[in-house]
Amino acid sequence: MKTTTRVAVIGGGVVGCSVLYHLTKLGWSDVMLIERSELTSGSTWHAAGGFHTLNGDTNMAALQGYTINLYKELEEITGMSCGLHHVGGVTLADNQERFDMLLAERAKHRYMGLETEIVGPEEIRKIAPVTNIDGILGALYDPLDGHLDPSGTTHAYAKAARMGGASIETHCKVEETNQRPDGTWDVVTNKGTIHAEHIVNAGGLWAREVGAMAGAYLPLHPMEHQYIVTDDIPQIMEMDGEHPHVMDPAGESYLRQEGRGLCIGFYEQPCRPWAVDGTPWDFGHELLPDDYDKIEDSIAFAYKRFPVLETAGIKSVIHGPFTFAPDGNPLVGPVPGLRNYWSACGVMAGFSQGGGVGLMLAQWMIEGETERDVTAMDVARFGPWITKGYTLPKVIENYQKRFSVSYPNEELPAARPHRTTPMYDTFTKMGAVWGQQFGLEVANYFAVGDEPAFETPSFRRSNAFDATRREVEAVRAHVGINELQNFGKFEVTGSGARAWLDRIMAGRIPVPGRVSLTPMLSPKGRLMGDFTVSCLSEDWFQLTASYGYQTIHHRWFEQHNQEGVSVRNVSDRMTGFQIAGPKSAQIVNALAPELAEMRFMDVKMITLGSVDCIVQRLSYTGDLGYEIYCDPMDQRRLWTTLWSEGKQHGMTLFGMRAMMSLRLDKFFGSWLSEFSPDYTAAETGMDRFISFKKNTDFIGRAAAEHERASPPTRQLCAFEVDAQTADVVAYEPVWIDGEVQGFCTSGGYSHHARKSIAQALIPRALAQEGLVVEIEILGQMRKATLITEALFDADGARMRG
Ligand SMILES: Cc1cc2nc3c(=O)[nH]c(=O)nc-3n(C[C@H](O)[C@H](O)[C@H](O)COP(=O)(O)OP(=O)(O)OC[C@H]3O[C@@H](n4cnc5c(N)ncnc54)[C@H](O)[C@@H]3O)c2cc1C
């Protein structure tokens, strides 16, 4: 056995083997995999082996496409069979909402180059003849859907990795992982200790236990899952070709041909978590006892949808556990707080996602960044707030909703409220309708009078439309107030703070008392953040950015740390309020006359009432406004002070729905919509905040200079959309001259301008005022016109004050 290695991958399931293969593919051959038993000894051996591209997250869908296309490559490299059956598949819709979801997915697939299509009931009958189409409106057909041999595929990954120089040690159990002071690891196994520069935790069913060896909590949980294989079925035996896959979300089932019979699995509501107190080390190649009670209702439904099942005998039942993260996506990437420790676990669809996970992780480890935005699977998308008690109900919820329609405005109820600010009870009494961001309760809107206390999930304009309009109008006409709890905030202090910020951020770092906006770039010039930097004194800065991205940002800061600088994540240690609208200055000036002097983009420390605050003169609403930060212990006091003065000026509470409408009036971008690691500064207009004048080799400078010299081919633009009841959400295709030439990054309804607005990336050469395009929203072509003038305060006079 090797005793030193650059990378020790722990776990020989499909995911560990894919990671190992991709490391060699990208050039690292001094890598090894350690498996406590034989390869495939976790969830992998008993998987149904199905694969598909459908995923609510566009980047995940693209990586699933990559995984599926990889199998041919693996077969060619190794000469081994993955047992591929590219039979295609249909996902059924039995109601309008489900059909809307499929239409939206189909639209996204257009610019991703995926050849899916919407088919009607009669075509479904032809494609998938065992389906009873009663009540079915249509389906999404995906020719890429299929299944494979789980064990053969895992061994093909392993062989390809070995051919690239990797070694694999089976019957070798990792018992401890101990970090040396230089950041490398001693991997202690029952066969001896291996010294590794990096560890990858691909422990699957045991990933929790493997993580705990390094002191890490990985938020995942195993769930029991069952599928049934039938005896031969005459109707299947008579078919010319192989029967395609059928996903029936209404019945929470997936079905495919197995031999000359069928195989059907269920995501049943009375589901059961497995091994709540930890996965036993002696669990291996056994299955869980059959449990028909749990799937009784699902089977009854399946008999109606697939009548041939009713008379089919059962050949075998496979009942085994596999792991889920709280949102069902994998947990991949550098584990926050640990050096050289990487996660590749929580992969609930190893045969749809394993290839993409392996590729992204290998790029991250070898090249320092991934080629696309992987936020949806980044292990740091959860923060230190996540606990076992939160993970378990969320995993159950995710399992139960696996086949449910997921709506863009939906707020899932499990494990809530989890984290709240001191305003929670007060705002609840004032009608707050809560959403959740990064574990924290955030008011979406405030229901007044008979406005709805629950926002109905929908792909169309929701029942919160009127309440949102009322809040928007109050801000634009008078003044609105909302909480500032959901900004990520960092305190940067020390004698080297300015120099560090100049290196980390691409933009100008402000002088004391001033605020600036700046992109943060990766070495390849992709956006890593859009920051507001406030200089409180020469060695004290406050950064604000996305709340949900705070752990990812903090990890980045730690990776680029420097002596003489301290960076503290104070996201939950600083809270406060934003007040915005024409009357906001009157309120602030009445409470602290010295604030009357504040100019746009000034920052000042001041006592408001009895509370010490940091006040910034800017607002994401694009209006005259102030951000007022304080210690959470002082927040209620500050609220009383602001509200009692504000009421005299017609102050109204507003929530995130109104905020996202207000920002559209000025075409302000939003993190992970307009601005994300998928895009560069010049593509999104963020390059206007880059300081090419500064004498610093900031991260991403060379890439940004290159873009400056030869501008990218696409450009972010705003459109007024001729929409009726449904606005752009994200990723809708933009058709120009009968071809898909762009896609939307986000959109919504501007209640102020009473217009539907979209932002989209389109070819730079076509980006001219007045360009007329079509945007496909829920299967309907909507005319849209490119606009460049802001819908409110176009000259910025009101915002600047
Ligand atoms: C009934 C069922 C049906 C399924 N159907 C499908 C399907 O159709 N399509 C699909 O894509 N997915 C399916 N899945 C899910 C799929 O099985 C998983 O996504 C996949 O197997 C996860 O692979 P993994 O490599 O992450 O984990 P695992 O397969 O659990 O592998 C982890 C490996 O790590 C090893 N290990 C753990 N700890 C140590 C240690 N300390 N030292 C050394 N080695 C260690 C284990 O022995 C094991 O071999 C199904 C799952 C079940 C249960």
mmCIF file with all atom_site columns, C-alpha atoms in Angstrom, residues 600-778:
data_model
loop_
_atom_site.group_PDB
_atom_site.id
_atom_site.type_symbol
_atom_site.label_atom_id
_atom_site.label_alt_id
_atom_site.label_comp_id
_atom_site.label_asym_id
_atom_site.label_entity_id
_atom_site.label_seq_id
_atom_site.pdbx_PDB_ins_code
_atom_site.Cartn_x
_atom_site.Cartn_y
_atom_site.Cartn_z
_atom_site.occupancy
_atom_site.B_iso_or_equiv
_atom_site.pdbx_formal_charge
_atom_site.auth_seq_id
_atom_site.auth_comp_id
_atom_site.auth_asym_id
_atom_site.auth_atom_id
_atom_site.pdbx_PDB_model_num
ATOM 1   C CA . PHE A 1 600 ? -24.823 59.892 -1.228  1.00 0.00 ? 600 PHE A CA 1
ATOM 2   C CA . MET A 1 601 ? -22.363 57.025 -0.441  1.00 0.00 ? 601 MET A CA 1
ATOM 3   C CA . ASP A 1 602 ? -21.232 58.531 2.867   1.00 0.00 ? 602 ASP A CA 1
ATOM 4   C CA . VAL A 1 603 ? -20.888 56.374 5.993   1.00 0.00 ? 603 VAL A CA 1
ATOM 5   C CA . LYS A 1 604 ? -21.003 57.719 9.529   1.00 0.00 ? 604 LYS A CA 1
ATOM 6   C CA . MET A 1 605 ? -21.088 56.416 13.086  1.00 0.00 ? 605 MET A CA 1
ATOM 7   C CA . ILE A 1 606 ? -23.823 58.095 15.051  1.00 0.00 ? 606 ILE A CA 1
ATOM 8   C CA . THR A 1 607 ? -26.082 57.561 18.042  1.00 0.00 ? 607 THR A CA 1
ATOM 9   C CA . LEU A 1 608 ? -29.737 57.396 17.007  1.00 0.00 ? 608 LEU A CA 1
ATOM 10  C CA . GLY A 1 609 ? -31.937 57.757 20.061  1.00 0.00 ? 609 GLY A CA 1
ATOM 11  C CA . SER A 1 610 ? -29.826 55.775 22.509  1.00 0.00 ? 610 SER A CA 1
ATOM 12  C CA . VAL A 1 611 ? -28.361 53.300 20.003  1.00 0.00 ? 611 VAL A CA 1
ATOM 13  C CA . ASP A 1 612 ? -24.896 53.446 18.461  1.00 0.00 ? 612 ASP A CA 1
ATOM 14  C CA . CYS A 1 613 ? -25.278 52.897 14.735  1.00 0.00 ? 613 CYS A CA 1
ATOM 15  C CA . ILE A 1 614 ? -23.346 52.830 11.499  1.00 0.00 ? 614 ILE A CA 1
ATOM 16  C CA . VAL A 1 615 ? -25.356 54.761 8.930   1.00 0.00 ? 615 VAL A CA 1
ATOM 17  C CA . GLN A 1 616 ? -24.786 54.538 5.169   1.00 0.00 ? 616 GLN A CA 1
ATOM 18  C CA . ARG A 1 617 ? -26.499 56.834 2.707   1.00 0.00 ? 617 ARG A CA 1
ATOM 19  C CA . LEU A 1 618 ? -27.544 54.430 -0.024  1.00 0.00 ? 618 LEU A CA 1
ATOM 20  C CA . SER A 1 619 ? -30.370 52.019 -0.742  1.00 0.00 ? 619 SER A CA 1
ATOM 21  C CA . TYR A 1 620 ? -30.885 48.967 -2.947  1.00 0.00 ? 620 TYR A CA 1
ATOM 22  C CA . THR A 1 621 ? -34.357 50.330 -3.676  1.00 0.00 ? 621 THR A CA 1
ATOM 23  C CA . GLY A 1 622 ? -32.659 52.922 -5.893  1.00 0.00 ? 622 GLY A CA 1
ATOM 24  C CA . ASP A 1 623 ? -34.374 55.641 -3.872  1.00 0.00 ? 623 ASP A CA 1
ATOM 25  C CA . LEU A 1 624 ? -33.177 58.200 -1.399  1.00 0.00 ? 624 LEU A CA 1
ATOM 26  C CA . GLY A 1 625 ? -32.353 55.945 1.513   1.00 0.00 ? 625 GLY A CA 1
ATOM 27  C CA . TYR A 1 626 ? -30.254 54.928 4.485   1.00 0.00 ? 626 TYR A CA 1
ATOM 28  C CA . GLU A 1 627 ? -28.899 51.665 5.806   1.00 0.00 ? 627 GLU A CA 1
ATOM 29  C CA . ILE A 1 628 ? -28.692 51.815 9.580   1.00 0.00 ? 628 ILE A CA 1
ATOM 30  C CA . TYR A 1 629 ? -26.696 49.046 11.280  1.00 0.00 ? 629 TYR A CA 1
ATOM 31  C CA . CYS A 1 630 ? -26.633 48.232 14.979  1.00 0.00 ? 630 CYS A CA 1
ATOM 32  C CA . ASP A 1 631 ? -25.929 45.455 17.462  1.00 0.00 ? 631 ASP A CA 1
ATOM 33  C CA . PRO A 1 632 ? -28.841 42.941 17.513  1.00 0.00 ? 632 PRO A CA 1
ATOM 34  C CA . MET A 1 633 ? -29.204 43.581 21.274  1.00 0.00 ? 633 MET A CA 1
ATOM 35  C CA . ASP A 1 634 ? -30.091 47.192 20.411  1.00 0.00 ? 634 ASP A CA 1
ATOM 36  C CA . GLN A 1 635 ? -32.331 46.437 17.473  1.00 0.00 ? 635 GLN A CA 1
ATOM 37  C CA . ARG A 1 636 ? -35.689 46.693 19.229  1.00 0.00 ? 636 ARG A CA 1
ATOM 38  C CA . ARG A 1 637 ? -34.719 49.991 20.782  1.00 0.00 ? 637 ARG A CA 1
ATOM 39  C CA . LEU A 1 638 ? -33.665 51.312 17.373  1.00 0.00 ? 638 LEU A CA 1
ATOM 40  C CA . TRP A 1 639 ? -36.937 50.072 15.910  1.00 0.00 ? 639 TRP A CA 1
ATOM 41  C CA . THR A 1 640 ? -38.971 51.985 18.487  1.00 0.00 ? 640 THR A CA 1
ATOM 42  C CA . THR A 1 641 ? -37.010 55.127 17.756  1.00 0.00 ? 641 THR A CA 1
ATOM 43  C CA . LEU A 1 642 ? -37.339 54.884 13.971  1.00 0.00 ? 642 LEU A CA 1
ATOM 44  C CA . TRP A 1 643 ? -40.958 53.729 13.941  1.00 0.00 ? 643 TRP A CA 1
ATOM 45  C CA . SER A 1 644 ? -42.271 56.370 16.291  1.00 0.00 ? 644 SER A CA 1
ATOM 46  C CA . GLU A 1 645 ? -40.635 59.122 14.251  1.00 0.00 ? 645 GLU A CA 1
ATOM 47  C CA . GLY A 1 646 ? -41.422 57.389 10.940  1.00 0.00 ? 646 GLY A CA 1
ATOM 48  C CA . LYS A 1 647 ? -45.126 57.018 11.613  1.00 0.00 ? 647 LYS A CA 1
ATOM 49  C CA . GLN A 1 648 ? -45.450 60.787 11.520  1.00 0.00 ? 648 GLN A CA 1
ATOM 50  C CA . HIS A 1 649 ? -44.143 60.684 7.937   1.00 0.00 ? 649 HIS A CA 1
ATOM 51  C CA . GLY A 1 650 ? -46.326 57.830 6.720   1.00 0.00 ? 650 GLY A CA 1
ATOM 52  C CA . MET A 1 651 ? -43.701 55.116 7.193   1.00 0.00 ? 651 MET A CA 1
ATOM 53  C CA . THR A 1 652 ? -44.702 51.641 5.944   1.00 0.00 ? 652 THR A CA 1
ATOM 54  C CA . LEU A 1 653 ? -43.073 48.257 6.472   1.00 0.00 ? 653 LEU A CA 1
ATOM 55  C CA . PHE A 1 654 ? -41.914 46.567 3.304   1.00 0.00 ? 654 PHE A CA 1
ATOM 56  C CA . GLY A 1 655 ? -40.509 43.114 2.606   1.00 0.00 ? 655 GLY A CA 1
ATOM 57  C CA . MET A 1 656 ? -38.322 41.281 0.118   1.00 0.00 ? 656 MET A CA 1
ATOM 58  C CA . ARG A 1 657 ? -41.005 41.035 -2.566  1.00 0.00 ? 657 ARG A CA 1
ATOM 59  C CA . ALA A 1 658 ? -41.252 44.826 -2.696  1.00 0.00 ? 658 ALA A CA 1
ATOM 60  C CA . MET A 1 659 ? -37.471 45.183 -2.526  1.00 0.00 ? 659 MET A CA 1
ATOM 61  C CA . MET A 1 660 ? -36.999 42.931 -5.554  1.00 0.00 ? 660 MET A CA 1
ATOM 62  C CA . SER A 1 661 ? -39.595 44.915 -7.478  1.00 0.00 ? 661 SER A CA 1
ATOM 63  C CA . LEU A 1 662 ? -38.061 48.272 -6.501  1.00 0.00 ? 662 LEU A CA 1
ATOM 64  C CA . ARG A 1 663 ? -34.591 47.255 -7.639  1.00 0.00 ? 663 ARG A CA 1
ATOM 65  C CA . LEU A 1 664 ? -35.969 46.429 -11.090 1.00 0.00 ? 664 LEU A CA 1
ATOM 66  C CA . ASP A 1 665 ? -36.839 50.110 -11.627 1.00 0.00 ? 665 ASP A CA 1
ATOM 67  C CA . LYS A 1 666 ? -33.119 50.830 -11.794 1.00 0.00 ? 666 LYS A CA 1
ATOM 68  C CA . PHE A 1 667 ? -32.148 47.492 -13.386 1.00 0.00 ? 667 PHE A CA 1
ATOM 69  C CA . PHE A 1 668 ? -30.022 46.731 -10.298 1.00 0.00 ? 668 PHE A CA 1
ATOM 70  C CA . GLY A 1 669 ? -28.566 43.247 -10.454 1.00 0.00 ? 669 GLY A CA 1
ATOM 71  C CA . SER A 1 670 ? -28.891 40.675 -7.756  1.00 0.00 ? 670 SER A CA 1
ATOM 72  C CA . TRP A 1 671 ? -26.346 38.107 -6.562  1.00 0.00 ? 671 TRP A CA 1
ATOM 73  C CA . LEU A 1 672 ? -26.691 34.675 -8.175  1.00 0.00 ? 672 LEU A CA 1
ATOM 74  C CA . SER A 1 673 ? -29.065 36.161 -10.736 1.00 0.00 ? 673 SER A CA 1
ATOM 75  C CA . GLU A 1 674 ? -27.323 38.893 -12.726 1.00 0.00 ? 674 GLU A CA 1
ATOM 76  C CA . PHE A 1 675 ? -24.060 38.477 -10.863 1.00 0.00 ? 675 PHE A CA 1
ATOM 77  C CA . SER A 1 676 ? -22.660 35.012 -10.282 1.00 0.00 ? 676 SER A CA 1
ATOM 78  C CA . PRO A 1 677 ? -19.504 32.985 -10.842 1.00 0.00 ? 677 PRO A CA 1
ATOM 79  C CA . ASP A 1 678 ? -20.997 32.035 -14.211 1.00 0.00 ? 678 ASP A CA 1
ATOM 80  C CA . TYR A 1 679 ? -20.406 35.545 -15.505 1.00 0.00 ? 679 TYR A CA 1
ATOM 81  C CA . THR A 1 680 ? -17.606 38.056 -15.799 1.00 0.00 ? 680 THR A CA 1
ATOM 82  C CA . ALA A 1 681 ? -17.582 41.706 -14.815 1.00 0.00 ? 681 ALA A CA 1
ATOM 83  C CA . ALA A 1 682 ? -17.692 42.977 -18.390 1.00 0.00 ? 682 ALA A CA 1
ATOM 84  C CA . GLU A 1 683 ? -20.601 40.712 -19.325 1.00 0.00 ? 683 GLU A CA 1
ATOM 85  C CA . THR A 1 684 ? -22.723 42.112 -16.530 1.00 0.00 ? 684 THR A CA 1
ATOM 86  C CA . GLY A 1 685 ? -21.642 45.748 -16.515 1.00 0.00 ? 685 GLY A CA 1
ATOM 87  C CA . MET A 1 686 ? -19.831 45.313 -13.198 1.00 0.00 ? 686 MET A CA 1
ATOM 88  C CA . ASP A 1 687 ? -16.628 46.333 -14.969 1.00 0.00 ? 687 ASP A CA 1
ATOM 89  C CA . ARG A 1 688 ? -17.639 49.960 -14.483 1.00 0.00 ? 688 ARG A CA 1
ATOM 90  C CA . PHE A 1 689 ? -16.716 49.475 -10.813 1.00 0.00 ? 689 PHE A CA 1
ATOM 91  C CA . ILE A 1 690 ? -13.267 48.020 -11.539 1.00 0.00 ? 690 ILE A CA 1
ATOM 92  C CA . SER A 1 691 ? -10.421 50.383 -10.805 1.00 0.00 ? 691 SER A CA 1
ATOM 93  C CA . PHE A 1 692 ? -7.883  49.851 -13.534 1.00 0.00 ? 692 PHE A CA 1
ATOM 94  C CA . LYS A 1 693 ? -6.139  52.964 -12.244 1.00 0.00 ? 693 LYS A CA 1
ATOM 95  C CA . LYS A 1 694 ? -5.204  51.439 -8.916  1.00 0.00 ? 694 LYS A CA 1
ATOM 96  C CA . ASN A 1 695 ? -1.654  50.326 -8.629  1.00 0.00 ? 695 ASN A CA 1
ATOM 97  C CA . THR A 1 696 ? -2.441  46.842 -7.328  1.00 0.00 ? 696 THR A CA 1
ATOM 98  C CA . ASP A 1 697 ? -2.322  43.443 -8.888  1.00 0.00 ? 697 ASP A CA 1
ATOM 99  C CA . PHE A 1 698 ? -5.813  42.603 -7.628  1.00 0.00 ? 698 PHE A CA 1
ATOM 100 C CA . ILE A 1 699 ? -7.073  39.047 -8.073  1.00 0.00 ? 699 ILE A CA 1
ATOM 101 C CA . GLY A 1 700 ? -8.469  38.674 -11.575 1.00 0.00 ? 700 GLY A CA 1
ATOM 102 C CA . ARG A 1 701 ? -6.721  41.770 -12.931 1.00 0.00 ? 701 ARG A CA 1
ATOM 103 C CA . ALA A 1 702 ? -5.128  40.079 -15.936 1.00 0.00 ? 702 ALA A CA 1
ATOM 104 C CA . ALA A 1 703 ? -8.455  38.536 -16.944 1.00 0.00 ? 703 ALA A CA 1
ATOM 105 C CA . ALA A 1 704 ? -10.270 41.849 -16.473 1.00 0.00 ? 704 ALA A CA 1
ATOM 106 C CA . GLU A 1 705 ? -7.623  43.701 -18.547 1.00 0.00 ? 705 GLU A CA 1
ATOM 107 C CA . HIS A 1 706 ? -8.008  41.100 -21.258 1.00 0.00 ? 706 HIS A CA 1
ATOM 108 C CA . GLU A 1 707 ? -11.794 41.581 -21.311 1.00 0.00 ? 707 GLU A CA 1
ATOM 109 C CA . ARG A 1 708 ? -11.290 45.300 -21.481 1.00 0.00 ? 708 ARG A CA 1
ATOM 110 C CA . ALA A 1 709 ? -9.137  44.929 -24.570 1.00 0.00 ? 709 ALA A CA 1
ATOM 111 C CA . SER A 1 710 ? -11.451 42.419 -26.217 1.00 0.00 ? 710 SER A CA 1
ATOM 112 C CA . PRO A 1 711 ? -14.967 42.732 -24.822 1.00 0.00 ? 711 PRO A CA 1
ATOM 113 C CA . PRO A 1 712 ? -16.977 39.546 -24.247 1.00 0.00 ? 712 PRO A CA 1
ATOM 114 C CA . THR A 1 713 ? -19.559 38.480 -26.794 1.00 0.00 ? 713 THR A CA 1
ATOM 115 C CA . ARG A 1 714 ? -22.573 38.775 -24.497 1.00 0.00 ? 714 ARG A CA 1
ATOM 116 C CA . GLN A 1 715 ? -23.973 41.650 -22.502 1.00 0.00 ? 715 GLN A CA 1
ATOM 117 C CA . LEU A 1 716 ? -26.540 42.101 -19.760 1.00 0.00 ? 716 LEU A CA 1
ATOM 118 C CA . CYS A 1 717 ? -29.545 44.168 -20.887 1.00 0.00 ? 717 CYS A CA 1
ATOM 119 C CA . ALA A 1 718 ? -32.961 45.115 -19.553 1.00 0.00 ? 718 ALA A CA 1
ATOM 120 C CA . PHE A 1 719 ? -36.215 44.453 -21.381 1.00 0.00 ? 719 PHE A CA 1
ATOM 121 C CA . GLU A 1 720 ? -39.772 45.588 -21.010 1.00 0.00 ? 720 GLU A CA 1
ATOM 122 C CA . VAL A 1 721 ? -41.830 42.448 -21.519 1.00 0.00 ? 721 VAL A CA 1
ATOM 123 C CA . ASP A 1 722 ? -45.303 42.191 -22.904 1.00 0.00 ? 722 ASP A CA 1
ATOM 124 C CA . ALA A 1 723 ? -46.310 39.745 -20.156 1.00 0.00 ? 723 ALA A CA 1
ATOM 125 C CA . GLN A 1 724 ? -49.828 39.109 -18.937 1.00 0.00 ? 724 GLN A CA 1
ATOM 126 C CA . THR A 1 725 ? -50.002 37.009 -15.782 1.00 0.00 ? 725 THR A CA 1
ATOM 127 C CA . ALA A 1 726 ? -46.550 35.471 -15.517 1.00 0.00 ? 726 ALA A CA 1
ATOM 128 C CA . ASP A 1 727 ? -43.273 37.399 -15.409 1.00 0.00 ? 727 ASP A CA 1
ATOM 129 C CA . VAL A 1 728 ? -39.756 36.264 -16.065 1.00 0.00 ? 728 VAL A CA 1
ATOM 130 C CA . VAL A 1 729 ? -38.175 34.339 -13.178 1.00 0.00 ? 729 VAL A CA 1
ATOM 131 C CA . ALA A 1 730 ? -34.812 33.200 -14.555 1.00 0.00 ? 730 ALA A CA 1
ATOM 132 C CA . TYR A 1 731 ? -33.275 31.289 -17.454 1.00 0.00 ? 731 TYR A CA 1
ATOM 133 C CA . GLU A 1 732 ? -36.139 31.831 -19.909 1.00 0.00 ? 732 GLU A CA 1
ATOM 134 C CA . PRO A 1 733 ? -34.736 31.759 -23.457 1.00 0.00 ? 733 PRO A CA 1
ATOM 135 C CA . VAL A 1 734 ? -34.507 34.952 -25.500 1.00 0.00 ? 734 VAL A CA 1
ATOM 136 C CA . TRP A 1 735 ? -35.409 34.429 -29.141 1.00 0.00 ? 735 TRP A CA 1
ATOM 137 C CA . ILE A 1 736 ? -33.945 36.811 -31.691 1.00 0.00 ? 736 ILE A CA 1
ATOM 138 C CA . ASP A 1 737 ? -34.692 36.339 -35.399 1.00 0.00 ? 737 ASP A CA 1
ATOM 139 C CA . GLY A 1 738 ? -36.226 32.934 -34.723 1.00 0.00 ? 738 GLY A CA 1
ATOM 140 C CA . GLU A 1 739 ? -33.226 31.583 -32.801 1.00 0.00 ? 739 GLU A CA 1
ATOM 141 C CA . VAL A 1 740 ? -32.436 31.298 -29.102 1.00 0.00 ? 740 VAL A CA 1
ATOM 142 C CA . GLN A 1 741 ? -29.611 33.804 -28.689 1.00 0.00 ? 741 GLN A CA 1
ATOM 143 C CA . GLY A 1 742 ? -29.751 34.588 -24.986 1.00 0.00 ? 742 GLY A CA 1
ATOM 144 C CA . PHE A 1 743 ? -31.434 33.886 -21.685 1.00 0.00 ? 743 PHE A CA 1
ATOM 145 C CA . CYS A 1 744 ? -32.909 35.806 -18.790 1.00 0.00 ? 744 CYS A CA 1
ATOM 146 C CA . THR A 1 745 ? -31.014 36.219 -15.548 1.00 0.00 ? 745 THR A CA 1
ATOM 147 C CA . SER A 1 746 ? -34.017 37.453 -13.564 1.00 0.00 ? 746 SER A CA 1
ATOM 148 C CA . GLY A 1 747 ? -37.119 39.524 -13.890 1.00 0.00 ? 747 GLY A CA 1
ATOM 149 C CA . GLY A 1 748 ? -40.384 40.431 -12.279 1.00 0.00 ? 748 GLY A CA 1
ATOM 150 C CA . TYR A 1 749 ? -42.974 43.131 -12.127 1.00 0.00 ? 749 TYR A CA 1
ATOM 151 C CA . SER A 1 750 ? -42.127 46.773 -11.557 1.00 0.00 ? 750 SER A CA 1
ATOM 152 C CA . HIS A 1 751 ? -45.078 47.949 -9.507  1.00 0.00 ? 751 HIS A CA 1
ATOM 153 C CA . HIS A 1 752 ? -43.825 51.511 -9.702  1.00 0.00 ? 752 HIS A CA 1
ATOM 154 C CA . ALA A 1 753 ? -43.713 51.594 -13.515 1.00 0.00 ? 753 ALA A CA 1
ATOM 155 C CA . ARG A 1 754 ? -46.485 48.994 -13.886 1.00 0.00 ? 754 ARG A CA 1
ATOM 156 C CA . LYS A 1 755 ? -44.333 47.053 -16.317 1.00 0.00 ? 755 LYS A CA 1
ATOM 157 C CA . SER A 1 756 ? -42.999 43.557 -16.551 1.00 0.00 ? 756 SER A CA 1
ATOM 158 C CA . ILE A 1 757 ? -39.206 43.677 -16.632 1.00 0.00 ? 757 ILE A CA 1
ATOM 159 C CA . ALA A 1 758 ? -36.552 41.121 -17.511 1.00 0.00 ? 758 ALA A CA 1
ATOM 160 C CA . GLN A 1 759 ? -32.789 41.218 -17.430 1.00 0.00 ? 759 GLN A CA 1
ATOM 161 C CA . ALA A 1 760 ? -31.024 39.001 -19.915 1.00 0.00 ? 760 ALA A CA 1
ATOM 162 C CA . LEU A 1 761 ? -27.669 38.167 -21.417 1.00 0.00 ? 761 LEU A CA 1
ATOM 163 C CA . ILE A 1 762 ? -27.760 38.576 -25.186 1.00 0.00 ? 762 ILE A CA 1
ATOM 164 C CA . PRO A 1 763 ? -25.138 38.975 -27.948 1.00 0.00 ? 763 PRO A CA 1
ATOM 165 C CA . ARG A 1 764 ? -23.303 42.259 -27.403 1.00 0.00 ? 764 ARG A CA 1
ATOM 166 C CA . ALA A 1 765 ? -23.503 43.082 -31.103 1.00 0.00 ? 765 ALA A CA 1
ATOM 167 C CA . LEU A 1 766 ? -27.315 43.173 -30.904 1.00 0.00 ? 766 LEU A CA 1
ATOM 168 C CA . ALA A 1 767 ? -27.627 45.098 -27.646 1.00 0.00 ? 767 ALA A CA 1
ATOM 169 C CA . GLN A 1 768 ? -29.231 48.295 -28.948 1.00 0.00 ? 768 GLN A CA 1
ATOM 170 C CA . GLU A 1 769 ? -32.058 50.354 -27.444 1.00 0.00 ? 769 GLU A CA 1
ATOM 171 C CA . GLY A 1 770 ? -35.337 49.297 -29.029 1.00 0.00 ? 770 GLY A CA 1
ATOM 172 C CA . LEU A 1 771 ? -34.227 45.782 -30.038 1.00 0.00 ? 771 LEU A CA 1
ATOM 173 C CA . VAL A 1 772 ? -37.357 43.651 -30.174 1.00 0.00 ? 772 VAL A CA 1
ATOM 174 C CA . VAL A 1 773 ? -37.010 40.028 -29.044 1.00 0.00 ? 773 VAL A CA 1
ATOM 175 C CA . GLU A 1 774 ? -39.281 37.262 -27.837 1.00 0.00 ? 774 GLU A CA 1
ATOM 176 C CA . ILE A 1 775 ? -38.969 35.747 -24.387 1.00 0.00 ? 775 ILE A CA 1
ATOM 177 C CA . GLU A 1 776 ? -40.500 32.335 -23.829 1.00 0.00 ? 776 GLU A CA 1
ATOM 178 C CA . ILE A 1 777 ? -42.445 32.373 -20.575 1.00 0.00 ? 777 ILE A CA 1
ATOM 179 C CA . LEU A 1 778 ? -44.273 29.159 -19.650 1.00 0.00 ? 778 LEU A CA 1
#
